[in-house]
Short mmCIF file of C-alpha atoms and ligand atoms in Angstrom, two decimals:
data_model
loop_
_atom_site.label_atom_id
_atom_site.label_comp_id
_atom_site.label_asym_id
_atom_site.label_seq_id
_atom_site.Cartn_x
_atom_site.Cartn_y
_atom_site.Cartn_z
CA SER S 1 71.17 92.51 93.44
CA HIS S 2 69.74 94.74 96.18
CA CYS S 3 66.69 96.84 95.21
CA TRP S 4 67.55 100.05 97.15
CA GLY S 5 69.57 102.91 95.96
CA TYR S 6 69.92 106.70 96.09
CA GLY S 7 67.45 107.65 93.41
CA GLU S 8 63.98 109.26 93.57
CA ASP S 9 62.18 105.91 93.91
CA ASP S 10 64.57 103.64 95.72
CA GLY S 11 66.47 106.26 97.87
CA PRO S 12 66.75 106.81 101.67
CA SER S 13 63.08 108.17 102.12
CA SER S 14 61.74 104.77 100.82
CA TRP S 15 64.29 102.29 102.53
CA HIS S 16 61.83 101.87 105.47
CA LYS S 17 59.53 99.83 103.19
CA GLY S 18 62.03 97.05 102.87
CA TYR S 19 63.93 97.76 106.13
CA PRO S 20 61.54 98.94 108.87
CA ILE S 21 64.55 99.51 111.25
CA ALA S 22 65.19 102.66 109.16
CA GLN S 23 62.74 104.23 111.53
CA GLY S 24 64.45 102.72 114.64
CA ASN S 25 65.96 104.41 117.72
CA ARG S 26 69.64 104.27 116.87
CA GLN S 27 69.97 105.15 113.20
CA SER S 28 72.88 106.81 111.33
CA PRO S 29 73.97 109.24 110.33
CA ILE S 30 73.06 112.22 112.61
CA ASN S 31 73.69 115.86 112.86
CA ILE S 32 76.42 116.43 115.50
CA VAL S 33 75.92 119.57 117.62
CA PRO S 34 79.23 120.15 119.42
CA SER S 35 77.65 122.44 122.06
CA GLU S 36 75.28 119.61 123.04
CA THR S 37 77.81 116.77 123.18
CA VAL S 38 78.91 115.46 126.64
CA HIS S 39 82.74 115.86 127.26
CA ASP S 40 83.64 112.50 128.68
CA SER S 41 87.12 112.76 130.33
CA SER S 42 87.04 109.06 131.00
CA LEU S 43 87.16 108.51 127.17
CA SER S 44 90.70 107.44 126.47
CA PRO S 45 92.43 108.15 123.11
CA LEU S 46 91.50 105.73 120.36
CA ILE S 47 94.52 103.36 119.37
CA VAL S 48 94.71 102.70 115.64
CA SER S 49 97.08 99.92 114.67
CA TYR S 50 96.95 98.99 110.99
CA GLU S 51 100.59 97.81 110.58
CA HIS S 52 99.72 94.28 109.75
CA CYS S 53 96.51 94.93 107.65
CA THR S 54 96.59 93.40 104.27
CA SER S 55 94.66 95.21 101.60
CA ILE S 56 93.33 92.92 98.97
CA GLY S 57 91.78 95.08 96.37
CA ILE S 58 89.42 97.99 95.47
CA SER S 59 85.87 97.40 94.22
CA ASN S 60 82.75 99.18 92.93
CA ASN S 61 79.89 97.48 94.80
CA GLY S 62 77.17 99.55 93.11
CA CYS S 63 76.67 101.95 96.04
CA SER S 64 80.15 103.02 96.71
CA VAL S 65 83.87 102.21 96.14
CA ALA S 66 85.49 100.11 98.75
CA VAL S 67 88.99 98.91 99.63
CA GLU S 68 88.79 95.36 101.16
CA TYR S 69 91.13 93.91 103.76
CA ALA S 70 92.06 90.25 104.34
CA ASP S 71 90.12 88.67 107.21
CA THR S 72 93.19 87.07 108.63
CA GLU S 73 94.62 87.43 112.12
CA GLN S 74 96.30 90.78 111.30
CA GLY S 75 97.01 92.63 114.51
CA PRO S 76 94.72 94.54 116.77
CA GLY S 77 93.09 97.12 114.38
CA ILE S 78 91.45 99.61 116.66
CA TYR S 79 90.99 99.56 120.49
CA ARG S 80 90.48 101.62 123.56
CA GLY S 81 88.62 104.91 123.23
CA PRO S 82 84.87 104.07 123.65
CA LEU S 83 85.59 100.46 122.66
CA SER S 84 85.68 97.53 125.16
CA ASP S 85 87.12 95.11 122.57
CA ALA S 86 89.56 95.23 119.68
CA TYR S 87 87.88 95.70 116.23
CA ARG S 88 89.37 94.38 113.10
CA LEU S 89 89.48 96.42 109.81
CA LYS S 90 87.19 94.92 107.09
CA GLN S 91 86.98 97.67 104.39
CA PHE S 92 86.82 101.36 103.95
CA HIS S 93 84.69 103.31 101.51
CA PHE S 94 83.39 106.72 100.77
CA HIS S 95 80.18 108.74 100.39
CA TRP S 96 80.11 111.92 98.25
CA GLY S 97 77.82 114.45 96.40
CA HIS S 98 77.19 115.83 92.91
CA LYS S 99 78.96 119.02 93.90
CA ASP S 100 81.70 119.95 96.51
CA TRP S 101 79.25 121.62 98.90
CA HIS S 102 77.65 118.36 99.99
CA GLY S 103 78.32 114.69 100.20
CA SER S 104 79.06 113.80 103.85
CA GLU S 105 76.56 111.74 105.87
CA HIS S 106 77.16 113.07 109.29
CA THR S 107 76.88 116.89 109.58
CA VAL S 108 78.28 119.25 112.24
CA ASP S 109 75.88 122.02 113.32
CA GLY S 110 74.23 121.44 109.90
CA LYS S 111 77.47 121.76 108.06
CA THR S 112 77.97 119.22 105.16
CA TYR S 113 81.37 118.24 103.95
CA THR S 114 82.30 117.34 100.40
CA SER S 115 82.69 113.63 101.28
CA GLU S 116 82.94 111.13 104.21
CA LEU S 117 85.40 108.20 104.55
CA HIS S 118 84.11 105.25 106.48
CA LEU S 119 86.66 102.73 107.95
CA VAL S 120 84.59 99.66 108.93
CA HIS S 121 85.74 97.36 111.71
CA TRP S 122 84.15 94.35 113.38
CA ASN S 123 84.42 92.95 116.94
CA ALA S 124 86.70 89.99 116.29
CA SER S 125 87.25 89.61 120.13
CA LYS S 126 83.68 88.56 120.59
CA TYR S 127 82.41 87.27 117.13
CA GLN S 128 83.69 84.64 114.72
CA THR S 129 82.82 86.31 111.50
CA PHE S 130 81.87 89.82 110.13
CA ARG S 131 78.41 88.50 109.11
CA GLU S 132 77.86 87.50 112.75
CA ALA S 133 79.12 90.74 114.16
CA VAL S 134 77.19 93.02 111.63
CA ALA S 135 73.92 92.35 113.27
CA ALA S 136 75.15 92.46 116.90
CA PRO S 137 74.57 95.73 119.05
CA ASP S 138 78.39 95.81 119.77
CA GLY S 139 79.45 94.16 116.56
CA LEU S 140 80.92 97.03 114.56
CA ALA S 141 82.88 100.22 114.97
CA VAL S 142 83.18 102.60 112.08
CA LEU S 143 85.63 105.50 111.96
CA GLY S 144 84.17 108.52 110.17
CA VAL S 145 86.55 111.09 108.48
CA PHE S 146 85.26 114.24 106.85
CA LEU S 147 86.80 115.25 103.51
CA GLU S 148 86.86 118.90 102.48
CA THR S 149 88.34 120.48 99.28
CA GLY S 150 91.69 122.20 99.55
CA GLU S 151 95.18 120.91 98.99
CA GLU S 152 95.77 117.64 97.22
CA HIS S 153 95.89 114.62 99.57
CA GLN S 154 99.25 112.89 98.89
CA SER S 155 98.14 109.46 100.04
CA LEU S 156 94.61 109.57 98.53
CA HIS S 157 96.34 109.53 95.12
CA LYS S 158 96.77 105.72 95.28
CA ILE S 159 92.97 105.38 95.63
CA THR S 160 91.84 108.06 93.15
CA ASP S 161 94.37 106.67 90.54
CA ALA S 162 92.70 103.23 90.84
CA LEU S 163 89.03 104.59 90.40
CA SER S 164 89.25 104.46 86.55
CA MET S 165 89.83 100.58 86.96
CA VAL S 166 86.57 100.22 88.96
CA LYS S 167 84.21 102.51 86.92
CA PHE S 168 81.35 99.95 86.54
CA LYS S 169 79.33 98.22 89.30
CA GLY S 170 80.85 94.76 89.99
CA SER S 171 84.32 95.69 88.87
CA ASN S 172 87.42 95.25 91.00
CA ALA S 173 91.12 95.79 90.86
CA ASP S 174 94.21 94.97 92.89
CA LEU S 175 95.20 97.37 95.54
CA LYS S 176 98.08 95.96 97.66
CA ASP S 177 99.79 97.31 100.77
CA PHE S 178 97.61 100.26 101.40
CA ASN S 179 97.73 101.39 105.08
CA PRO S 180 94.70 103.63 105.69
CA LYS S 181 96.29 105.22 108.68
CA CYS S 182 97.63 107.86 106.17
CA LEU S 183 93.90 108.91 105.57
CA LEU S 184 93.25 109.90 109.24
CA PRO S 185 93.47 113.54 110.29
CA LYS S 186 96.41 114.78 112.45
CA SER S 187 94.12 115.21 115.47
CA LEU S 188 92.22 112.07 116.71
CA ASN S 189 89.81 114.18 118.72
CA TYR S 190 86.44 112.42 118.04
CA TRP S 191 82.72 112.38 118.86
CA THR S 192 81.19 108.90 119.66
CA TYR S 193 77.65 107.54 119.74
CA SER S 194 75.64 104.44 119.15
CA GLY S 195 74.27 104.02 115.73
CA SER S 196 73.67 101.97 112.58
CA LEU S 197 74.85 101.06 109.13
CA THR S 198 73.90 104.03 106.95
CA THR S 199 72.86 101.73 104.08
CA PRO S 200 70.41 98.76 104.08
CA PRO S 201 70.17 96.54 106.04
CA LEU S 202 70.68 99.48 108.44
CA HIS S 203 71.56 97.14 111.39
CA GLU S 204 71.85 98.98 114.68
CA SER S 205 75.17 97.50 115.35
CA VAL S 206 77.71 100.47 115.03
CA THR S 207 79.70 102.36 117.64
CA TRP S 208 80.41 105.42 115.55
CA ILE S 209 83.70 107.40 116.05
CA VAL S 210 83.70 110.49 113.96
CA PHE S 211 86.89 112.69 113.93
CA GLU S 212 86.33 116.36 114.35
CA GLU S 213 89.18 117.49 112.13
CA PRO S 214 88.49 116.90 108.32
CA ILE S 215 91.32 115.93 105.94
CA GLU S 216 91.87 117.98 102.76
CA VAL S 217 91.58 116.64 99.27
CA SER S 218 91.72 118.46 95.89
CA LYS S 219 88.79 119.27 93.62
CA LYS S 220 90.45 117.19 91.01
CA GLN S 221 90.62 114.22 93.31
CA MET S 222 86.91 114.59 94.21
CA GLU S 223 86.02 114.76 90.39
CA LYS S 224 87.55 111.24 90.00
CA PHE S 225 84.92 109.79 92.45
CA ARG S 226 82.21 111.46 90.37
CA MET S 227 83.19 109.52 87.24
CA LEU S 228 82.33 106.25 88.83
CA LEU S 229 79.06 104.51 87.93
CA PHE S 230 76.24 102.91 89.79
CA SER S 231 75.50 100.92 86.64
CA GLU S 232 76.97 97.81 85.18
CA GLU S 233 79.05 97.82 81.94
CA GLU S 234 76.09 96.96 79.69
CA GLU S 235 73.49 99.20 81.40
CA ASP S 236 72.58 102.84 80.83
CA GLU S 237 75.30 104.95 82.51
CA LYS S 238 74.17 106.24 85.96
CA LEU S 239 76.80 108.45 87.54
CA MET S 240 77.68 107.46 91.20
CA GLU S 241 77.11 110.58 93.23
CA ASN S 242 74.86 111.63 96.06
CA ASN S 243 75.40 108.20 97.76
CA PHE S 244 74.80 109.60 101.16
CA ARG S 245 71.94 109.12 103.66
CA PRO S 246 70.74 112.37 105.30
CA PRO S 247 70.92 112.81 109.07
CA GLN S 248 68.37 110.72 111.20
CA PRO S 249 66.58 111.59 114.41
CA LEU S 250 68.82 111.43 117.50
CA LYS S 251 65.88 109.94 119.54
CA GLY S 252 67.46 110.98 122.92
CA ARG S 253 70.88 109.49 122.22
CA LYS S 254 74.03 111.12 124.02
CA VAL S 255 76.93 112.03 121.74
CA CYS S 256 80.20 111.94 123.77
CA ALA S 257 83.25 114.10 122.87
CA SER S 258 86.84 113.08 123.59
CA TYR S 259 89.68 115.67 123.44
CA ASN S 260 93.18 114.49 124.01
N1 INV K 301 78.16 103.31 105.49
S1 INV K 301 78.44 102.36 106.76
O1 INV K 301 79.87 102.48 107.18
O2 INV K 301 77.46 102.57 107.70
C1 INV K 301 78.27 100.67 106.19
C2 INV K 301 79.28 99.75 106.53
C3 INV K 301 79.26 98.39 106.18
C4 INV K 301 78.18 97.99 105.38
C5 INV K 301 78.11 96.62 104.87
O3 INV K 301 78.97 95.82 105.22
N2 INV K 301 77.04 96.19 104.12
C6 INV K 301 77.10 94.91 103.50
C7 INV K 301 76.56 93.87 104.41
C8 INV K 301 75.57 94.04 105.23
C9 INV K 301 75.14 92.98 106.14
C10 INV K 301 75.71 91.75 106.02
F1 INV K 301 75.25 90.76 106.84
C11 INV K 301 76.79 91.51 105.13
C12 INV K 301 77.19 92.56 104.39
C13 INV K 301 77.09 98.92 105.06
C14 INV K 301 77.28 100.23 105.47
ZN1 ZN K 302 79.48 104.33 104.74
#
């Protein structure tokens, strides 16, 4: 359906043609420079409460693989930290590269990670629907978790084992009772800044909360992401990889750091 992608002709450097906001003042991702972040002691710890979140399924939407959550009243989600309201979990998805040395969207002092997990939440305290929130300046909050290769991640198994069922664009499968809290790092120290969706329509509606500590996943687990396809069942096979946007200009934005 959409005409943008991650290839030579439809990739991030040409998104501005269809989405001029790509050259806006609060675009994501960014390169985070810890020595230039502002340590904000008033930043309280982020509260993550996914107890009542109901996962519906896992799907290949042609640009990533996402696990969707029911949009019902399902407990607070995330609140406090840099947030003034409670934000409800909508979905989580990943970005990754062709090889283990790259794949993340945010970078830290120029360092790239093998992948980046995004947990997408919307401000259900202020807006009625996700579609209304997605275009509002305080509409979304996305948690970013870096993945690096090392030990196998025990909980990621449930996701990587389901990937073979969503190989093609447009495919989906059941994935019940998955609580993504198990995908967060031990330490919830985070950097936070005002940014955007990292894919078209690139709305500048995201409060980004990026955890400093990466989680470890095995090389085998990463290889399972790289067998996914951008393409549909009947089309020529196009491996889903390098589905990351490079860092965008900071344009004077402040990145705050919270250490608990
Ligand atoms: N990588 S990221 O975490 O920044 C990100 C998060 C969500 C979306 C999204 O919901 N897109 C579909 C969409 C966009 C606008 C709408 F109005 C409805 C759905 C895109 C990127
Ligand atoms: Zn993302």
